[in-house]
Amino acid sequence: MKLFKWTNVRLILMFSLVIFLFSFTLKRNENRKLTKSAVFFVGDNSPFITQETVNKLLIENEKDAQTIGKDKLDLNKLEKALNAHEMIEKSDVFVSIDGVLKAVVKQKTPIARFFDGEESFYIDYKGGRMPLSTNFTARVPLVSGEINKKNNEDLTELFRIIYDDAFLKKNIIGVQIMPNGSLKMLNRNFSYQIDFGGTKRMEAKFNNYKAFFQKAVLDSSLYKYKTIDLRFAQQVVCTK
């Protein structure tokens, strides 16, 4: 019986010590000052936004991060500040045990660049606007014409198809939106113009074009054409 009681006492003491140490560590961790901040970009894109810009948003324009206590930080507020930036799609902000304020940032993905002579901006993967970056220029098709609420969804789907296809992404360098809604496209290595028509049957048209290209490039006939017409079902019409 005495052995049993002594065993219980030791267990209680051990648990009390563990709770004390945990509370002490937790309190000390909360009061610890930040040592530095670190920014990590995820995804395949090169950084359109600099680490310095993200750092300024992270520490809320405080020049010395070491003056900020971990318990004073509002991580949700910092994430909202980052996510509100025009080049950031999503972020995750947290503080490591050693006092480093970290931000994992996913940038928006540009899939086309619009230019009308007066303004220029990227169109991101979700169809929103994304400003140009002085830090990096994306190699995406240059788009001209009118983009509005009526055609934005269909055009975004078109640009996504081009971006997601290795062949189209490499070859299609320009898209012109005509007043009647039809599309003209330019190829990177050849001087012909692609008459794409409207945005109906987009995938079928692109498949027809890829099949035609793979066959025509073998006999060098692509240099002879001025127009490649994809408007007709199950066929490609070429004009010299």
C-alpha atoms as a PDB file:
ATOM      1  CA  MET A   1       0.000   0.000   0.000  1.00  0.00           C
ATOM      2  CA  LYS A   2       2.816   2.424   0.898  1.00  0.00           C
ATOM      3  CA  LEU A   3       4.558   1.557  -2.368  1.00  0.00           C
ATOM      4  CA  PHE A   4       1.334   2.243  -4.262  1.00  0.00           C
ATOM      5  CA  LYS A   5       0.890   5.633  -2.565  1.00  0.00           C
ATOM      6  CA  TRP A   6       4.498   6.592  -3.212  1.00  0.00           C
ATOM      7  CA  THR A   7       4.126   5.648  -6.857  1.00  0.00           C
ATOM      8  CA  ASN A   8       1.047   7.894  -7.133  1.00  0.00           C
ATOM      9  CA  VAL A   9       2.883  10.765  -5.481  1.00  0.00           C
ATOM     10  CA  ARG A  10       5.758  10.418  -7.922  1.00  0.00           C
ATOM     11  CA  LEU A  11       3.370  10.386 -10.858  1.00  0.00           C
ATOM     12  CA  ILE A  12       1.630  13.509  -9.610  1.00  0.00           C
ATOM     13  CA  LEU A  13       4.967  15.257  -9.122  1.00  0.00           C
ATOM     14  CA  MET A  14       6.124  14.271 -12.590  1.00  0.00           C
ATOM     15  CA  PHE A  15       2.926  15.499 -14.205  1.00  0.00           C
ATOM     16  CA  SER A  16       3.118  18.741 -12.250  1.00  0.00           C
ATOM     17  CA  LEU A  17       6.697  19.259 -13.405  1.00  0.00           C
ATOM     18  CA  VAL A  18       5.750  18.614 -17.022  1.00  0.00           C
ATOM     19  CA  ILE A  19       2.842  21.073 -16.826  1.00  0.00           C
ATOM     20  CA  PHE A  20       5.077  23.693 -15.193  1.00  0.00           C
ATOM     21  CA  LEU A  21       7.783  23.335 -17.821  1.00  0.00           C
ATOM     22  CA  PHE A  22       5.240  23.443 -20.640  1.00  0.00           C
ATOM     23  CA  SER A  23       3.595  26.595 -19.245  1.00  0.00           C
ATOM     24  CA  PHE A  24       6.981  28.217 -18.670  1.00  0.00           C
ATOM     25  CA  THR A  25       8.116  27.418 -22.212  1.00  0.00           C
ATOM     26  CA  LEU A  26       4.831  28.604 -23.691  1.00  0.00           C
ATOM     27  CA  LYS A  27       4.984  31.884 -21.789  1.00  0.00           C
ATOM     28  CA  ARG A  28       8.603  32.422 -22.703  1.00  0.00           C
ATOM     29  CA  ASN A  29       7.874  31.639 -26.340  1.00  0.00           C
ATOM     30  CA  GLU A  30       5.016  34.160 -26.420  1.00  0.00           C
ATOM     31  CA  ASN A  31       7.207  36.905 -24.974  1.00  0.00           C
ATOM     32  CA  ARG A  32      10.143  36.216 -27.284  1.00  0.00           C
ATOM     33  CA  LYS A  33      11.067  38.969 -29.713  1.00  0.00           C
ATOM     34  CA  LEU A  34      11.217  38.288 -33.428  1.00  0.00           C
ATOM     35  CA  THR A  35      14.739  37.645 -34.644  1.00  0.00           C
ATOM     36  CA  LYS A  36      14.088  38.140 -38.364  1.00  0.00           C
ATOM     37  CA  SER A  37      11.607  37.520 -41.145  1.00  0.00           C
ATOM     38  CA  ALA A  38      11.842  35.136 -44.099  1.00  0.00           C
ATOM     39  CA  VAL A  39       9.847  34.935 -47.316  1.00  0.00           C
ATOM     40  CA  PHE A  40       9.413  31.789 -49.401  1.00  0.00           C
ATOM     41  CA  PHE A  41       7.815  31.734 -52.855  1.00  0.00           C
ATOM     42  CA  VAL A  42       6.089  28.535 -53.985  1.00  0.00           C
ATOM     43  CA  GLY A  43       5.198  27.482 -57.514  1.00  0.00           C
ATOM     44  CA  ASP A  44       7.032  27.551 -60.832  1.00  0.00           C
ATOM     45  CA  ASN A  45       6.805  31.290 -61.466  1.00  0.00           C
ATOM     46  CA  SER A  46       9.759  33.609 -61.056  1.00  0.00           C
ATOM     47  CA  PRO A  47       9.135  36.277 -58.399  1.00  0.00           C
ATOM     48  CA  PHE A  48       7.043  39.155 -59.776  1.00  0.00           C
ATOM     49  CA  ILE A  49       7.079  40.726 -56.321  1.00  0.00           C
ATOM     50  CA  THR A  50      10.296  41.249 -54.351  1.00  0.00           C
ATOM     51  CA  GLN A  51      11.065  39.852 -50.928  1.00  0.00           C
ATOM     52  CA  GLU A  52      11.597  43.415 -49.701  1.00  0.00           C
ATOM     53  CA  THR A  53       8.006  44.315 -50.600  1.00  0.00           C
ATOM     54  CA  VAL A  54       6.647  41.274 -48.791  1.00  0.00           C
ATOM     55  CA  ASN A  55       8.834  42.008 -45.763  1.00  0.00           C
ATOM     56  CA  LYS A  56       7.450  45.534 -45.508  1.00  0.00           C
ATOM     57  CA  LEU A  57       3.926  44.159 -45.477  1.00  0.00           C
ATOM     58  CA  LEU A  58       4.892  41.509 -42.939  1.00  0.00           C
ATOM     59  CA  ILE A  59       6.304  43.813 -40.299  1.00  0.00           C
ATOM     60  CA  GLU A  60       3.776  46.550 -40.995  1.00  0.00           C
ATOM     61  CA  ASN A  61       6.429  49.066 -42.004  1.00  0.00           C
ATOM     62  CA  GLU A  62       8.419  48.498 -38.798  1.00  0.00           C
ATOM     63  CA  LYS A  63      12.096  48.869 -39.636  1.00  0.00           C
ATOM     64  CA  ASP A  64      13.335  46.699 -36.767  1.00  0.00           C
ATOM     65  CA  ALA A  65      11.552  43.372 -36.486  1.00  0.00           C
ATOM     66  CA  GLN A  66      13.392  42.634 -33.225  1.00  0.00           C
ATOM     67  CA  THR A  67      11.256  45.227 -31.422  1.00  0.00           C
ATOM     68  CA  ILE A  68       8.091  43.249 -32.111  1.00  0.00           C
ATOM     69  CA  GLY A  69       7.029  40.596 -29.617  1.00  0.00           C
ATOM     70  CA  LYS A  70       5.459  37.385 -30.870  1.00  0.00           C
ATOM     71  CA  ASP A  71       2.436  37.952 -28.648  1.00  0.00           C
ATOM     72  CA  LYS A  72       1.849  41.322 -30.330  1.00  0.00           C
ATOM     73  CA  LEU A  73       1.487  39.893 -33.815  1.00  0.00           C
ATOM     74  CA  ASP A  74      -1.863  39.480 -35.540  1.00  0.00           C
ATOM     75  CA  LEU A  75      -1.053  36.761 -38.069  1.00  0.00           C
ATOM     76  CA  ASN A  76      -4.516  36.868 -39.650  1.00  0.00           C
ATOM     77  CA  LYS A  77      -4.127  40.588 -40.238  1.00  0.00           C
ATOM     78  CA  LEU A  78      -0.732  40.055 -41.860  1.00  0.00           C
ATOM     79  CA  GLU A  79      -2.110  37.324 -44.134  1.00  0.00           C
ATOM     80  CA  LYS A  80      -4.966  39.605 -45.204  1.00  0.00           C
ATOM     81  CA  ALA A  81      -2.467  42.374 -45.975  1.00  0.00           C
ATOM     82  CA  LEU A  82      -0.433  40.023 -48.161  1.00  0.00           C
ATOM     83  CA  ASN A  83      -3.467  38.498 -49.879  1.00  0.00           C
ATOM     84  CA  ALA A  84      -4.746  41.979 -50.740  1.00  0.00           C
ATOM     85  CA  HIS A  85      -1.655  42.613 -52.854  1.00  0.00           C
ATOM     86  CA  GLU A  86      -2.396  42.563 -56.592  1.00  0.00           C
ATOM     87  CA  MET A  87       0.338  40.032 -57.339  1.00  0.00           C
ATOM     88  CA  ILE A  88      -0.338  37.557 -54.523  1.00  0.00           C
ATOM     89  CA  GLU A  89      -2.895  34.770 -54.791  1.00  0.00           C
ATOM     90  CA  LYS A  90      -2.489  33.250 -51.335  1.00  0.00           C
ATOM     91  CA  SER A  91      -0.142  33.388 -48.355  1.00  0.00           C
ATOM     92  CA  ASP A  92       0.518  31.539 -45.113  1.00  0.00           C
ATOM     93  CA  VAL A  93       2.134  33.524 -42.266  1.00  0.00           C
ATOM     94  CA  PHE A  94       3.462  31.957 -39.065  1.00  0.00           C
ATOM     95  CA  VAL A  95       6.197  32.314 -36.449  1.00  0.00           C
ATOM     96  CA  SER A  96       8.705  29.511 -35.896  1.00  0.00           C
ATOM     97  CA  ILE A  97       9.838  28.391 -32.437  1.00  0.00           C
ATOM     98  CA  ASP A  98      13.135  30.249 -32.826  1.00  0.00           C
ATOM     99  CA  GLY A  99      11.355  33.561 -33.408  1.00  0.00           C
ATOM    100  CA  VAL A 100      11.466  33.807 -37.213  1.00  0.00           C
ATOM    101  CA  LEU A 101       8.447  35.400 -38.867  1.00  0.00           C
ATOM    102  CA  LYS A 102       7.868  33.364 -42.020  1.00  0.00           C
ATOM    103  CA  ALA A 103       5.615  33.892 -45.008  1.00  0.00           C
ATOM    104  CA  VAL A 104       4.950  31.271 -47.659  1.00  0.00           C
ATOM    105  CA  VAL A 105       3.669  33.159 -50.705  1.00  0.00           C
ATOM    106  CA  LYS A 106       1.941  31.865 -53.824  1.00  0.00           C
ATOM    107  CA  GLN A 107       1.905  34.462 -56.567  1.00  0.00           C
ATOM    108  CA  LYS A 108      -0.810  34.908 -59.143  1.00  0.00           C
ATOM    109  CA  THR A 109      -0.119  33.122 -62.430  1.00  0.00           C
ATOM    110  CA  PRO A 110      -0.188  35.370 -65.520  1.00  0.00           C
ATOM    111  CA  ILE A 111      -1.488  33.629 -68.651  1.00  0.00           C
ATOM    112  CA  ALA A 112      -1.804  36.581 -71.050  1.00  0.00           C
ATOM    113  CA  ARG A 113      -0.729  40.214 -71.315  1.00  0.00           C
ATOM    114  CA  PHE A 114      -3.238  42.800 -72.490  1.00  0.00           C
ATOM    115  CA  PHE A 115      -2.089  45.925 -74.328  1.00  0.00           C
ATOM    116  CA  ASP A 116      -4.174  48.531 -76.151  1.00  0.00           C
ATOM    117  CA  GLY A 117      -1.676  51.360 -76.566  1.00  0.00           C
ATOM    118  CA  GLU A 118      -2.703  53.120 -73.357  1.00  0.00           C
ATOM    119  CA  GLU A 119      -2.747  50.517 -70.620  1.00  0.00           C
ATOM    120  CA  SER A 120      -1.107  47.148 -70.144  1.00  0.00           C
ATOM    121  CA  PHE A 121      -1.655  44.419 -67.552  1.00  0.00           C
ATOM    122  CA  TYR A 122      -1.551  40.670 -67.110  1.00  0.00           C
ATOM    123  CA  ILE A 123      -4.602  38.422 -67.016  1.00  0.00           C
ATOM    124  CA  ASP A 124      -4.100  35.814 -64.307  1.00  0.00           C
ATOM    125  CA  TYR A 125      -5.181  32.171 -64.290  1.00  0.00           C
ATOM    126  CA  LYS A 126      -8.494  33.031 -62.613  1.00  0.00           C
ATOM    127  CA  GLY A 127      -9.339  35.768 -65.086  1.00  0.00           C
ATOM    128  CA  GLY A 128      -8.450  38.737 -62.879  1.00  0.00           C
ATOM    129  CA  ARG A 129      -6.149  41.637 -63.605  1.00  0.00           C
ATOM    130  CA  MET A 130      -2.549  41.542 -62.454  1.00  0.00           C
ATOM    131  CA  PRO A 131      -0.182  44.528 -62.780  1.00  0.00           C
ATOM    132  CA  LEU A 132       3.067  44.329 -64.694  1.00  0.00           C
ATOM    133  CA  SER A 133       6.202  43.736 -62.667  1.00  0.00           C
ATOM    134  CA  THR A 134       9.487  45.625 -62.815  1.00  0.00           C
ATOM    135  CA  ASN A 135      11.123  42.520 -61.371  1.00  0.00           C
ATOM    136  CA  PHE A 136      10.208  39.948 -64.022  1.00  0.00           C
ATOM    137  CA  THR A 137       8.402  39.739 -67.374  1.00  0.00           C
ATOM    138  CA  ALA A 138       6.244  36.708 -68.146  1.00  0.00           C
ATOM    139  CA  ARG A 139       6.423  35.117 -71.593  1.00  0.00           C
ATOM    140  CA  VAL A 140       2.719  34.946 -72.363  1.00  0.00           C
ATOM    141  CA  PRO A 141       0.631  35.855 -75.451  1.00  0.00           C
ATOM    142  CA  LEU A 142       0.185  39.577 -76.108  1.00  0.00           C
ATOM    143  CA  VAL A 143      -3.529  40.388 -76.380  1.00  0.00           C
ATOM    144  CA  SER A 144      -5.156  43.374 -78.068  1.00  0.00           C
ATOM    145  CA  GLY A 145      -8.776  44.354 -78.586  1.00  0.00           C
ATOM    146  CA  GLU A 146     -11.618  44.662 -76.099  1.00  0.00           C
ATOM    147  CA  ILE A 147     -12.012  42.524 -72.989  1.00  0.00           C
ATOM    148  CA  ASN A 148     -15.252  43.049 -71.102  1.00  0.00           C
ATOM    149  CA  LYS A 149     -17.599  41.267 -68.717  1.00  0.00           C
ATOM    150  CA  LYS A 150     -19.315  39.508 -71.614  1.00  0.00           C
ATOM    151  CA  ASN A 151     -16.248  37.857 -73.142  1.00  0.00           C
ATOM    152  CA  ASN A 152     -13.882  37.719 -70.146  1.00  0.00           C
ATOM    153  CA  GLU A 153     -14.848  34.200 -69.025  1.00  0.00           C
ATOM    154  CA  ASP A 154     -14.506  32.630 -72.472  1.00  0.00           C
ATOM    155  CA  LEU A 155     -11.242  34.432 -73.198  1.00  0.00           C
ATOM    156  CA  THR A 156      -9.811  33.360 -69.837  1.00  0.00           C
ATOM    157  CA  GLU A 157     -10.630  29.746 -70.698  1.00  0.00           C
ATOM    158  CA  LEU A 158      -8.894  30.215 -74.062  1.00  0.00           C
ATOM    159  CA  PHE A 159      -5.768  31.633 -72.420  1.00  0.00           C
ATOM    160  CA  ARG A 160      -5.780  28.780 -69.881  1.00  0.00           C
ATOM    161  CA  ILE A 161      -5.865  26.199 -72.683  1.00  0.00           C
ATOM    162  CA  ILE A 162      -2.849  27.868 -74.307  1.00  0.00           C
ATOM    163  CA  TYR A 163      -0.973  28.151 -71.008  1.00  0.00           C
ATOM    164  CA  ASP A 164      -1.577  24.523 -69.986  1.00  0.00           C
ATOM    165  CA  ASP A 165      -0.530  23.066 -73.359  1.00  0.00           C
ATOM    166  CA  ALA A 166       3.251  22.877 -73.872  1.00  0.00           C
ATOM    167  CA  PHE A 167       2.994  23.214 -77.674  1.00  0.00           C
ATOM    168  CA  LEU A 168       0.522  26.114 -77.688  1.00  0.00           C
ATOM    169  CA  LYS A 169       2.337  27.903 -74.870  1.00  0.00           C
ATOM    170  CA  LYS A 170       5.538  27.826 -76.896  1.00  0.00           C
ATOM    171  CA  ASN A 171       4.040  28.773 -80.267  1.00  0.00           C
ATOM    172  CA  ILE A 172       1.092  31.167 -79.786  1.00  0.00           C
ATOM    173  CA  ILE A 173       2.540  34.625 -79.097  1.00  0.00           C
ATOM    174  CA  GLY A 174      -0.342  36.969 -79.946  1.00  0.00           C
ATOM    175  CA  VAL A 175      -4.151  37.122 -79.859  1.00  0.00           C
ATOM    176  CA  GLN A 176      -6.141  39.918 -81.476  1.00  0.00           C
ATOM    177  CA  ILE A 177      -9.795  40.309 -80.470  1.00  0.00           C
ATOM    178  CA  MET A 178     -11.750  41.644 -83.442  1.00  0.00           C
ATOM    179  CA  PRO A 179     -14.798  43.953 -83.055  1.00  0.00           C
ATOM    180  CA  ASN A 180     -17.149  41.084 -84.025  1.00  0.00           C
ATOM    181  CA  GLY A 181     -15.630  38.818 -81.350  1.00  0.00           C
ATOM    182  CA  SER A 182     -13.577  36.604 -83.653  1.00  0.00           C
ATOM    183  CA  LEU A 183      -9.920  35.968 -82.859  1.00  0.00           C
ATOM    184  CA  LYS A 184      -6.725  36.256 -84.880  1.00  0.00           C
ATOM    185  CA  MET A 185      -3.545  34.604 -83.600  1.00  0.00           C
ATOM    186  CA  LEU A 186       0.169  34.807 -84.379  1.00  0.00           C
ATOM    187  CA  ASN A 187       2.725  31.996 -84.295  1.00  0.00           C
ATOM    188  CA  ARG A 188       6.229  32.468 -82.894  1.00  0.00           C
ATOM    189  CA  ASN A 189       8.247  31.012 -85.782  1.00  0.00           C
ATOM    190  CA  PHE A 190       6.084  31.555 -88.870  1.00  0.00           C
ATOM    191  CA  SER A 191       4.570  34.640 -90.493  1.00  0.00           C
ATOM    192  CA  TYR A 192       1.079  33.270 -91.160  1.00  0.00           C
ATOM    193  CA  GLN A 193      -1.999  34.464 -89.296  1.00  0.00           C
ATOM    194  CA  ILE A 194      -4.342  32.020 -87.591  1.00  0.00           C
ATOM    195  CA  ASP A 195      -8.032  32.776 -88.179  1.00  0.00           C
ATOM    196  CA  PHE A 196      -9.486  31.160 -85.057  1.00  0.00           C
ATOM    197  CA  GLY A 197     -13.040  32.448 -85.257  1.00  0.00           C
ATOM    198  CA  GLY A 198     -15.085  32.679 -82.058  1.00  0.00           C
ATOM    199  CA  THR A 199     -14.568  30.945 -78.726  1.00  0.00           C
ATOM    200  CA  LYS A 200     -16.844  27.975 -79.469  1.00  0.00           C
ATOM    201  CA  ARG A 201     -15.200  24.546 -79.897  1.00  0.00           C
ATOM    202  CA  MET A 202     -11.890  25.945 -78.664  1.00  0.00           C
ATOM    203  CA  GLU A 203     -10.275  22.627 -77.779  1.00  0.00           C
ATOM    204  CA  ALA A 204     -11.358  21.020 -81.060  1.00  0.00           C
ATOM    205  CA  LYS A 205      -9.897  23.916 -83.060  1.00  0.00           C
ATOM    206  CA  PHE A 206      -6.608  23.765 -81.199  1.00  0.00           C
ATOM    207  CA  ASN A 207      -6.437  19.987 -81.687  1.00  0.00           C
ATOM    208  CA  ASN A 208      -7.017  20.445 -85.432  1.00  0.00           C
ATOM    209  CA  TYR A 209      -4.278  23.068 -85.548  1.00  0.00           C
ATOM    210  CA  LYS A 210      -1.759  20.908 -83.681  1.00  0.00           C
ATOM    211  CA  ALA A 211      -2.460  17.913 -85.926  1.00  0.00           C
ATOM    212  CA  PHE A 212      -2.081  20.076 -89.054  1.00  0.00           C
ATOM    213  CA  PHE A 213       1.110  21.704 -87.753  1.00  0.00           C
ATOM    214  CA  GLN A 214       2.831  18.414 -86.924  1.00  0.00           C
ATOM    215  CA  LYS A 215       2.161  17.170 -90.453  1.00  0.00           C
ATOM    216  CA  ALA A 216       2.929  20.400 -92.359  1.00  0.00           C
ATOM    217  CA  VAL A 217       6.158  21.175 -90.531  1.00  0.00           C
ATOM    218  CA  LEU A 218       7.714  17.995 -91.942  1.00  0.00           C
ATOM    219  CA  ASP A 219       7.580  19.226 -95.559  1.00  0.00           C
ATOM    220  CA  SER A 220       8.320  22.900 -94.735  1.00  0.00           C
ATOM    221  CA  SER A 221       5.015  24.013 -96.269  1.00  0.00           C
ATOM    222  CA  LEU A 222       4.223  26.285 -93.311  1.00  0.00           C
ATOM    223  CA  TYR A 223       6.459  28.991 -94.785  1.00  0.00           C
ATOM    224  CA  LYS A 224       4.185  29.202 -97.848  1.00  0.00           C
ATOM    225  CA  TYR A 225       0.952  30.091 -96.060  1.00  0.00           C
ATOM    226  CA  LYS A 226      -0.437  33.514 -95.203  1.00  0.00           C
ATOM    227  CA  THR A 227      -3.546  32.314 -93.347  1.00  0.00           C
ATOM    228  CA  ILE A 228      -4.475  29.195 -91.391  1.00  0.00           C
ATOM    229  CA  ASP A 229      -8.263  29.055 -91.000  1.00  0.00           C
ATOM    230  CA  LEU A 230      -9.626  26.995 -88.081  1.00  0.00           C
ATOM    231  CA  ARG A 231     -13.252  28.134 -88.231  1.00  0.00           C
ATOM    232  CA  PHE A 232     -14.568  25.022 -89.967  1.00  0.00           C
ATOM    233  CA  ALA A 233     -15.283  21.745 -88.187  1.00  0.00           C
ATOM    234  CA  GLN A 234     -12.929  18.805 -88.763  1.00  0.00           C
ATOM    235  CA  GLN A 235     -10.751  20.694 -91.270  1.00  0.00           C
ATOM    236  CA  VAL A 236      -8.032  23.307 -91.598  1.00  0.00           C
ATOM    237  CA  VAL A 237      -8.143  25.651 -94.585  1.00  0.00           C
ATOM    238  CA  CYS A 238      -4.855  27.267 -95.689  1.00  0.00           C
ATOM    239  CA  THR A 239      -4.361  30.300 -97.938  1.00  0.00           C
ATOM    240  CA  LYS A 240      -1.090  31.040 -99.706  1.00  0.00           C
END
